[in-house]
Coordinates of C-alpha atoms and ligand atoms in Angstrom, one line a residue:
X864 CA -7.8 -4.2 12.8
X865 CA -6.8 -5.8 16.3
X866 CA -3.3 -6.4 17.9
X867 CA -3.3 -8.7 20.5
X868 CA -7.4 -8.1 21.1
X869 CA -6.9 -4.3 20.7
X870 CA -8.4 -2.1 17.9
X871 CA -5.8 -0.1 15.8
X872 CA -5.5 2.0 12.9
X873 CA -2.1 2.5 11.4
X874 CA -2.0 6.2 12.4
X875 CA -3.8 8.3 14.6
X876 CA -4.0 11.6 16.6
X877 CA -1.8 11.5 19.9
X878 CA -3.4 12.4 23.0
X879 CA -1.9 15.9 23.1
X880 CA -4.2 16.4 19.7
X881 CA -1.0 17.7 18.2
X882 CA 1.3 14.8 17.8
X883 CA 0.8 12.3 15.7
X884 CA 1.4 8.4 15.9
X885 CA 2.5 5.4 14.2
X886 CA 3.3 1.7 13.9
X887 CA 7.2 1.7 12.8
X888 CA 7.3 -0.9 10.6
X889 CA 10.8 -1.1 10.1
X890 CA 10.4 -3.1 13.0
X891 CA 8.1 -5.4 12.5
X892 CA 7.8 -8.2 12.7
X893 CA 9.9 -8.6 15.8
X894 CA 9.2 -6.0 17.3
X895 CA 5.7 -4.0 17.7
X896 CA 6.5 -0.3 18.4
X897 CA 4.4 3.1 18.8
X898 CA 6.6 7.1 17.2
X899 CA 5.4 9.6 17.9
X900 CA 6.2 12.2 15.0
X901 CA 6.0 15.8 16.5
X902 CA 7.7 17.8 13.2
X903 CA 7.5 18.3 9.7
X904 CA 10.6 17.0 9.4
X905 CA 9.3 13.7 11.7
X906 CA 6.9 13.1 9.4
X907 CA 9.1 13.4 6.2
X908 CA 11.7 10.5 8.1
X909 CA 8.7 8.2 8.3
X910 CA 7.6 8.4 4.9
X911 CA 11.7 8.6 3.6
X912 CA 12.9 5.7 5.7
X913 CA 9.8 3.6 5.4
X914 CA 8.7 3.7 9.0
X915 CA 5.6 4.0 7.3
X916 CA 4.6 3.3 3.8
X917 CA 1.9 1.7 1.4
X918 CA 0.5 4.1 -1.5
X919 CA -3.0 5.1 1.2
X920 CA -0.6 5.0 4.6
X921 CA 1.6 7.5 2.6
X922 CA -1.0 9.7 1.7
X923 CA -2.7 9.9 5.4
X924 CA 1.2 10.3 6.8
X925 CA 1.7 13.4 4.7
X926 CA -1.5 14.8 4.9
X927 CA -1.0 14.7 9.4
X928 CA 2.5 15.7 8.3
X929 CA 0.9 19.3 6.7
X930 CA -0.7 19.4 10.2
X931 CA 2.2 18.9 12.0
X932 CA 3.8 21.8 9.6
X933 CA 1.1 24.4 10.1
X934 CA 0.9 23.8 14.1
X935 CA 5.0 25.1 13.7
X936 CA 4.3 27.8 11.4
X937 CA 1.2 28.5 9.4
X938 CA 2.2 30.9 6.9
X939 CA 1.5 30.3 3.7
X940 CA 5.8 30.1 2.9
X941 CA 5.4 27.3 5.5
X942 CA 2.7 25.8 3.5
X943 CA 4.2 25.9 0.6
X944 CA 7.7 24.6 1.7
X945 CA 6.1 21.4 3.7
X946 CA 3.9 20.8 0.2
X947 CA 7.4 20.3 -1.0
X948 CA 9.1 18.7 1.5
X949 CA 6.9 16.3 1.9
X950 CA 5.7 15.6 -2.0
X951 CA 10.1 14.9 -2.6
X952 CA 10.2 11.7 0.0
X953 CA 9.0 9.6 -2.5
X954 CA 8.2 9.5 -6.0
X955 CA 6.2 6.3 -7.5
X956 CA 2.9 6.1 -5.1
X957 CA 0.6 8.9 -6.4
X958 CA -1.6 9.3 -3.3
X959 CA 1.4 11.4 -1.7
X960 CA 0.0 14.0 -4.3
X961 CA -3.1 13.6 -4.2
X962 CA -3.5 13.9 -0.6
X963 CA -1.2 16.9 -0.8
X964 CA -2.5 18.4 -3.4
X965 CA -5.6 18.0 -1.4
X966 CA -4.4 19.9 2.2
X967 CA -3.1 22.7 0.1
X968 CA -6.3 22.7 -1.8
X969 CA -8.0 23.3 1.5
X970 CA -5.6 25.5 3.7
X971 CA -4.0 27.9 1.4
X972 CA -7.4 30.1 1.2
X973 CA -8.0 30.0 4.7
X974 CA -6.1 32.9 7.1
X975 CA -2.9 31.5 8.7
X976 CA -4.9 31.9 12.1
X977 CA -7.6 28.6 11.2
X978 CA -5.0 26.6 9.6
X979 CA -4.1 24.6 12.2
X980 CA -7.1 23.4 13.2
X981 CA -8.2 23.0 9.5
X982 CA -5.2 21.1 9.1
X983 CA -5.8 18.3 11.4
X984 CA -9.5 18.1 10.5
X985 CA -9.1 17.5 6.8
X986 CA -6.0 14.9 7.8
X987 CA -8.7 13.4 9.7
X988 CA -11.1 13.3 7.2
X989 CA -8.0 11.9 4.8
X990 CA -8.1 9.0 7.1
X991 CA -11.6 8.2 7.4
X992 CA -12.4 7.9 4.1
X993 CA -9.1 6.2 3.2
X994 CA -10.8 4.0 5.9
X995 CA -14.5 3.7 4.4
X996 CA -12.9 3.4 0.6
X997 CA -11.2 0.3 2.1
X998 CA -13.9 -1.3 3.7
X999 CA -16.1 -1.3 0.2
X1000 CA -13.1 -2.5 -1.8
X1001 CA -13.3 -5.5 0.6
X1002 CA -16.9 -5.8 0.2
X1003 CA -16.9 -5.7 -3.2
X1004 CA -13.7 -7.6 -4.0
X1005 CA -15.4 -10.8 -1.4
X1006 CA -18.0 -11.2 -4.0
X1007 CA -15.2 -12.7 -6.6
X1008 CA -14.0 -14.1 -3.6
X1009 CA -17.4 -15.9 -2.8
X1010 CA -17.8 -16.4 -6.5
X1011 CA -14.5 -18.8 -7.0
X1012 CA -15.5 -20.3 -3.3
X1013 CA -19.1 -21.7 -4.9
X1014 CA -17.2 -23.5 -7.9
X1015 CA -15.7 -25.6 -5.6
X1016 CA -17.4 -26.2 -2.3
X1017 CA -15.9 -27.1 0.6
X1018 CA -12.9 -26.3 -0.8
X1019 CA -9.9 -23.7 0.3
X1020 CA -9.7 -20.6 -1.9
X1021 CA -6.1 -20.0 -2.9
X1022 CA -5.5 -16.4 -3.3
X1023 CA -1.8 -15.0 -4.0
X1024 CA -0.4 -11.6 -2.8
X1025 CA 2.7 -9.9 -3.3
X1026 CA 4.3 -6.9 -1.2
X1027 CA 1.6 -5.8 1.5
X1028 CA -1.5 -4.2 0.6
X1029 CA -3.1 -4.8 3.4
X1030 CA -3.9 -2.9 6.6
X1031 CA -0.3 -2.3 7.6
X1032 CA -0.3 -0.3 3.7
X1033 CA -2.9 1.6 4.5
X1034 CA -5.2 3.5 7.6
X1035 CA -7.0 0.4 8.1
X1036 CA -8.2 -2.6 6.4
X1037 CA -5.7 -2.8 3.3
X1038 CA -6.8 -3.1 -0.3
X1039 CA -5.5 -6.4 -1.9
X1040 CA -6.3 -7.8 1.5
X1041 CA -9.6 -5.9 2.5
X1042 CA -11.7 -8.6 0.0
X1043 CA -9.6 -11.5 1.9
X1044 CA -10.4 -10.1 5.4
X1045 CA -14.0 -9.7 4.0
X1046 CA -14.6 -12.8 2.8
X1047 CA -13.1 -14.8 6.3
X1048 CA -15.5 -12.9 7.8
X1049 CA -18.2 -14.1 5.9
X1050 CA -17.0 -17.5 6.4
X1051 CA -15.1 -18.3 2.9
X1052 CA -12.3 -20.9 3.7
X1053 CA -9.2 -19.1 2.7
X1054 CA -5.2 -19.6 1.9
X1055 CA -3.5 -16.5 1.1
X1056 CA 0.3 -17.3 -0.7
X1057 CA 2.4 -14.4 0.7
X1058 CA 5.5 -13.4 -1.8
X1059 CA 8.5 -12.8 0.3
X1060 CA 9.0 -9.3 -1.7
X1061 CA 12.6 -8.9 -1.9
X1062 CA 13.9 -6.6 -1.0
X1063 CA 12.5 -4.9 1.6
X1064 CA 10.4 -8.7 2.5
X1065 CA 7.3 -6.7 3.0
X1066 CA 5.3 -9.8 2.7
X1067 CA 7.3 -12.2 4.5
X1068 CA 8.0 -9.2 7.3
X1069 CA 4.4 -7.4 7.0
X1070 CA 1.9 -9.5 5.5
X1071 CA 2.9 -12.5 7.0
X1072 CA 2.5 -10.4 10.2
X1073 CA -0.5 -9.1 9.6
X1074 CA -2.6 -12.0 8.2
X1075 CA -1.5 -14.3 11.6
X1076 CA -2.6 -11.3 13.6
X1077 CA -6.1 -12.2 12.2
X1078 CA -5.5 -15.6 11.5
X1079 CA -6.2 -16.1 8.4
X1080 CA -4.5 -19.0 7.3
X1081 CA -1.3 -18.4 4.8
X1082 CA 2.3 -19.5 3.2
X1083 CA 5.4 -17.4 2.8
X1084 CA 6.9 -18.3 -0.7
X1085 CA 10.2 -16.7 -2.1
X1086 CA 9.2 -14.7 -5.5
X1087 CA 10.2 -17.2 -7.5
X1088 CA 7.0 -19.7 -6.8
X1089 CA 4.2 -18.1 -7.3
X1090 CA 4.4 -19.4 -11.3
X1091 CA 5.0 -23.3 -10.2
X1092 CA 2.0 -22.4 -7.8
X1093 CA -0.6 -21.5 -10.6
X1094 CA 1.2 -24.5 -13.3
X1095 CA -0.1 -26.9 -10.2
X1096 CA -3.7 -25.0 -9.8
X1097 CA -2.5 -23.8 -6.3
X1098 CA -4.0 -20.4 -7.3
X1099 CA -7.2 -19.7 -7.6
X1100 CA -6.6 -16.1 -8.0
X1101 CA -4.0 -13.0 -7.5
X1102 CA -5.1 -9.9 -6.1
X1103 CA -2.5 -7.3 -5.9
X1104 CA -2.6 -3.1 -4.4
X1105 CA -1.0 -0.5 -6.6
X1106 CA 0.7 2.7 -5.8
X1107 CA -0.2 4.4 -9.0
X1108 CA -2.9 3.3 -11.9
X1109 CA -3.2 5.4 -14.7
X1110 CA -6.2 6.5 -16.9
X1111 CA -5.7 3.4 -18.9
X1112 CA -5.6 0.9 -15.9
X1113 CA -1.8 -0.1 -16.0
X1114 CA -1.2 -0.2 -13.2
X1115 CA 2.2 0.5 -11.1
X1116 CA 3.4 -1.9 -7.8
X1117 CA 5.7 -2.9 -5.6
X1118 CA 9.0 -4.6 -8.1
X1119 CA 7.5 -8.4 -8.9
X1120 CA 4.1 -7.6 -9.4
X1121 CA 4.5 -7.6 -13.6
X1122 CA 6.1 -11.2 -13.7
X1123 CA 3.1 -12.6 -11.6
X1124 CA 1.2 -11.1 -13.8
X1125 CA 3.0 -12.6 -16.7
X1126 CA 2.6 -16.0 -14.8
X1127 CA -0.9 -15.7 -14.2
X1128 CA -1.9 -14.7 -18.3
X1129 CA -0.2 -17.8 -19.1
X1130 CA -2.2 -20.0 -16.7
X1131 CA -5.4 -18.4 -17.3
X1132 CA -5.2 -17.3 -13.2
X1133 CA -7.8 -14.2 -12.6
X1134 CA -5.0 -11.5 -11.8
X1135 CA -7.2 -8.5 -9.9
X1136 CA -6.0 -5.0 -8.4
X1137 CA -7.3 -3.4 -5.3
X1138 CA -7.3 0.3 -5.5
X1139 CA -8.9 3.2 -4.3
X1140 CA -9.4 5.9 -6.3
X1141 CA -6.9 8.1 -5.2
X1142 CA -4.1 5.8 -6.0
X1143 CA -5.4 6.6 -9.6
X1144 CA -3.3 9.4 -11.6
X1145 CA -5.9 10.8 -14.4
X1146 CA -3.0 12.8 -15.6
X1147 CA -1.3 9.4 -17.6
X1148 CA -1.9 7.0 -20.0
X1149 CA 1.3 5.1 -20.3
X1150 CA 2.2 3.3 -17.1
X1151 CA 5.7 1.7 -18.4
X1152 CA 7.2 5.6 -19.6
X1153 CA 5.4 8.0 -17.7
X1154 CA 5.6 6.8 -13.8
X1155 CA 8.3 7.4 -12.1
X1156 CA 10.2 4.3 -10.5
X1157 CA 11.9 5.1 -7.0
X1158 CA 15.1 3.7 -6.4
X1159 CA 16.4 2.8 -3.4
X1160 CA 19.8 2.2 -1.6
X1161 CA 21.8 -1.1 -3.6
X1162 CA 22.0 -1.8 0.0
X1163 CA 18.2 -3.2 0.6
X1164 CA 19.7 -6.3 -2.2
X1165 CA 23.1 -6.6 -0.7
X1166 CA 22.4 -6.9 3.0
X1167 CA 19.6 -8.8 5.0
X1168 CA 18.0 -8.3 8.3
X1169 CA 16.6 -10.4 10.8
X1170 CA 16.4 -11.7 14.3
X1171 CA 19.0 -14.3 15.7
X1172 CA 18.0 -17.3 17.4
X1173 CA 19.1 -15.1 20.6
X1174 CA 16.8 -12.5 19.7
X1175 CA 19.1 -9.9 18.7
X1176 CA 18.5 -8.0 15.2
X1177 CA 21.3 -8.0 12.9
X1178 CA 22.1 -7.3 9.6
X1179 CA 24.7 -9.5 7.1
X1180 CA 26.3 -8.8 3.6
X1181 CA 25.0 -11.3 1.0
X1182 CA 26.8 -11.0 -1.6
X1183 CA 30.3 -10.5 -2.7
X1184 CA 32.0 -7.2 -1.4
X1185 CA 32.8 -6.2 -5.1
X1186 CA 29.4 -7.0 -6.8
X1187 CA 27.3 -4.1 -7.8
X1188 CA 23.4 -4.0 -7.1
X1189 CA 20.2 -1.6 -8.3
X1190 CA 17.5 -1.7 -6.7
X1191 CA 14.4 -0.4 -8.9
X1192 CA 11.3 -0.2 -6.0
X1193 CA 8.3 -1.0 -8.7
X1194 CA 7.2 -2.2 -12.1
X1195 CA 4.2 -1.3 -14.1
X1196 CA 1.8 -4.3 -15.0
X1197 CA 0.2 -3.6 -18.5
X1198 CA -3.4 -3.4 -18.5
X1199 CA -3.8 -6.1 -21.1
X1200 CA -2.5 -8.3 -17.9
X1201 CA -5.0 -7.2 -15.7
X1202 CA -8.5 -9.0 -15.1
X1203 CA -10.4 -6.2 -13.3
X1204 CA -9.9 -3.7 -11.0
X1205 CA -11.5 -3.5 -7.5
X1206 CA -12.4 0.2 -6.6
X1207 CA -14.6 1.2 -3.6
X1208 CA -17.2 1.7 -6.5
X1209 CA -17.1 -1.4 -8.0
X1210 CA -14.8 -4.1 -10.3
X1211 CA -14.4 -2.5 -13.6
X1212 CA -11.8 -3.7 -16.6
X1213 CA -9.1 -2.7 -16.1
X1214 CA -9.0 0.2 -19.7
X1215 CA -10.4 3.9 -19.8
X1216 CA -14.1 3.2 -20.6
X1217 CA -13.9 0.8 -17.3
X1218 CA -12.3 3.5 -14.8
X1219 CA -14.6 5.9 -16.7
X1220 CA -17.7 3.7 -15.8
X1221 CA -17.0 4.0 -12.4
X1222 CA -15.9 7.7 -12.3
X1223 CA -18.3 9.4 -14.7
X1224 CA -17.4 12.9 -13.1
X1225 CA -13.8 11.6 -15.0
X1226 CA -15.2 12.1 -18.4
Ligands
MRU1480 O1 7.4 0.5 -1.1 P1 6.1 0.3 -0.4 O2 6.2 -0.8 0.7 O3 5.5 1.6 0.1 O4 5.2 -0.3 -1.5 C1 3.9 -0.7 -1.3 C2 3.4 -1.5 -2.4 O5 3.9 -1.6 -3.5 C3 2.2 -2.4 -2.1 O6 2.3 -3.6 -2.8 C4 0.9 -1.8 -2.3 O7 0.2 -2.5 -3.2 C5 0.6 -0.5 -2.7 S1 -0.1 0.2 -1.3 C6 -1.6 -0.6 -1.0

């Protein structure tokens, strides 16, 4: 996707083809700044304190970070210690073992003197395809796009979001937002309802950003709308991402993403999923009691950050010194909730036999 006219992808080789670097986007969206992450222990921060983040960007980020491990030590202790460092920054989005998983998979048989360069090729290739999966959930997900746009021509289509799965979540192109960038390219008027995502605002701060960086035309709504939106047929449809879909298509996002879900059952709103497949975890069947749910400092609910009107970026206490606060990072969305899922294969339903459809070699 483009910044300012210039091509980017959300993480890519340094010039010195052993760093690697990034978009912080704890800064955004004041601020639009390039880390470098040299380390193992560099690359564990970003994926910790959220410099990075988004179920695919999280998976790419640790895979580079194995790189980053080996070219420091390439024994296979080393190996084995970054597997673990990296797989305890965060729990809930699957691809962080999958993609791990993946780089152990492919290094551990190889003689510490080939790692290295193995390393950063298979990270590589962890990026390319998150890249090409991405692009053909778009594709495929514009269809119901261009589907909903022919029942009422001429007309905006109103598509709802929540958190960011879009490019910012992953190496490029997104995957709630791939079919939306799709379908403005192939002309489809489009309004995309951004949910503010409290508490870490990652639509108002990241979507929000994102989407007027390709201006595509959109509304930041607290998370309290999006059901008076659908009650007033302000929603055509709901596509949300996932960090971790099990066998049985529940399916695991950022906290919200089940009471939209609720909203749009009730008001017979199509409620999709973009996913690729590694984001699915063939291991489980119950979303609600077998994912784990991060949680994250009570501080994300208490305090707020943003820019002043003199540009400087500050954060302020919002509520009463001696109230308590949890902050739970996901929910898990039932299948029964959800309308279909959009893999780079295809849409399936979102149950076993569906997923299975699409993933024979599953069975
Ligand atoms: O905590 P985050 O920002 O890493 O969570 C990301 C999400 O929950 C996104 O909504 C997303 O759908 C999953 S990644 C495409």
């Amino acid at each position: 996707m483009k910044i300012n006219g210039v091509p980017y992808r959300t993480i890519w080789p340094a010039a010195d083809g052993r760093a690697v670097e990034i978009i912080d986007q704890t800064r955004l969206p004041h601020a639009f700044a390039v880390v470098s992450l040299h380390t193992l222990a560099d690359a564990a921060y970003a994926i910790r304190a959220m410099l990075v983040r988004g179920a695919p960007l999280i998976g790419a980020t640790a895979a580079y970070g194995m790189a980053l491990a080996m070219a420091e030590d390439a024994s296979d202790a080393a190996l084995d210690d970054a597997y673990d460092r990296l797989l305890e920054t965060r729990p809930t989005a699957v691809n962080l073992r999958w993609a791990l998983e993946r780089m152990r998979a492919h290094l551990a048989p190889l003689p510490p003197s080939s790692r290295v360069g193995a390393a950063y090729a298979e990270a590589a290739a962890v990026a390319d395809e998150d890249v090409a999966i991405n692009r053909a959930i778009g594709e495929h997900g514009a269809r119901l796009i261009q589907a909903i746009a022919a029942r009422k021509p001429g007309q905006v289509v109103n598509v709802l979001t929540h958190c960011n799965a879009g490019w910012l979540a992953t190496v490029d192109w997104g995957t709630a937002l791939a079919p939306v960038y799709v379908a403005a390219e192939q002309g489809v008027p489009l309004h995309v309802w951004v949910d503010e995502t409290r508490p870490r605002n990652q639509g108002a701060s990241l979507t929000a950003w994102e989407l007027n960086s390709h201006g595509i035309p959109h509304t930041v709504v607290v998370d309290n709308v999006g059901g008076h939106l659908m009650q007033h047929g302000q929603v055509d449809l709901c596509i949300v991402g996932t960090d971790r879909t099990t066998a049985t298509g529940d399916v695991c996002n950022k906290i919200g993403t089940y009471l939209k879900a609720l909203a749009a059952h009730d008001n017979g709103v199509p409620f999709y999923v973009g996913l690729p497949s590694p984001t699915i975890d063939w291991r489980i069947s119950d979303g609600v009691r077998e994912i784990p749910i991060e949680e994250r400092d009570a501080a994300e609910v208490t305090d707020m950050t943003g820019r002043t009107a003199d540009g400087r970026i500050e954060t302020v206490r919002i509520t009463p010194a001696g109230s308590g606060a949890v902050n739970y990072g996901f929910d898990v969305t039932p299948a029964r909730l959800v309308t279909g899922l959009i893999t780079e294969r295809g849409v399936c339903p979102a149950n076993r036999d569906g997923l299975l459809g699409l993933f024979p070699e599953r069975r």
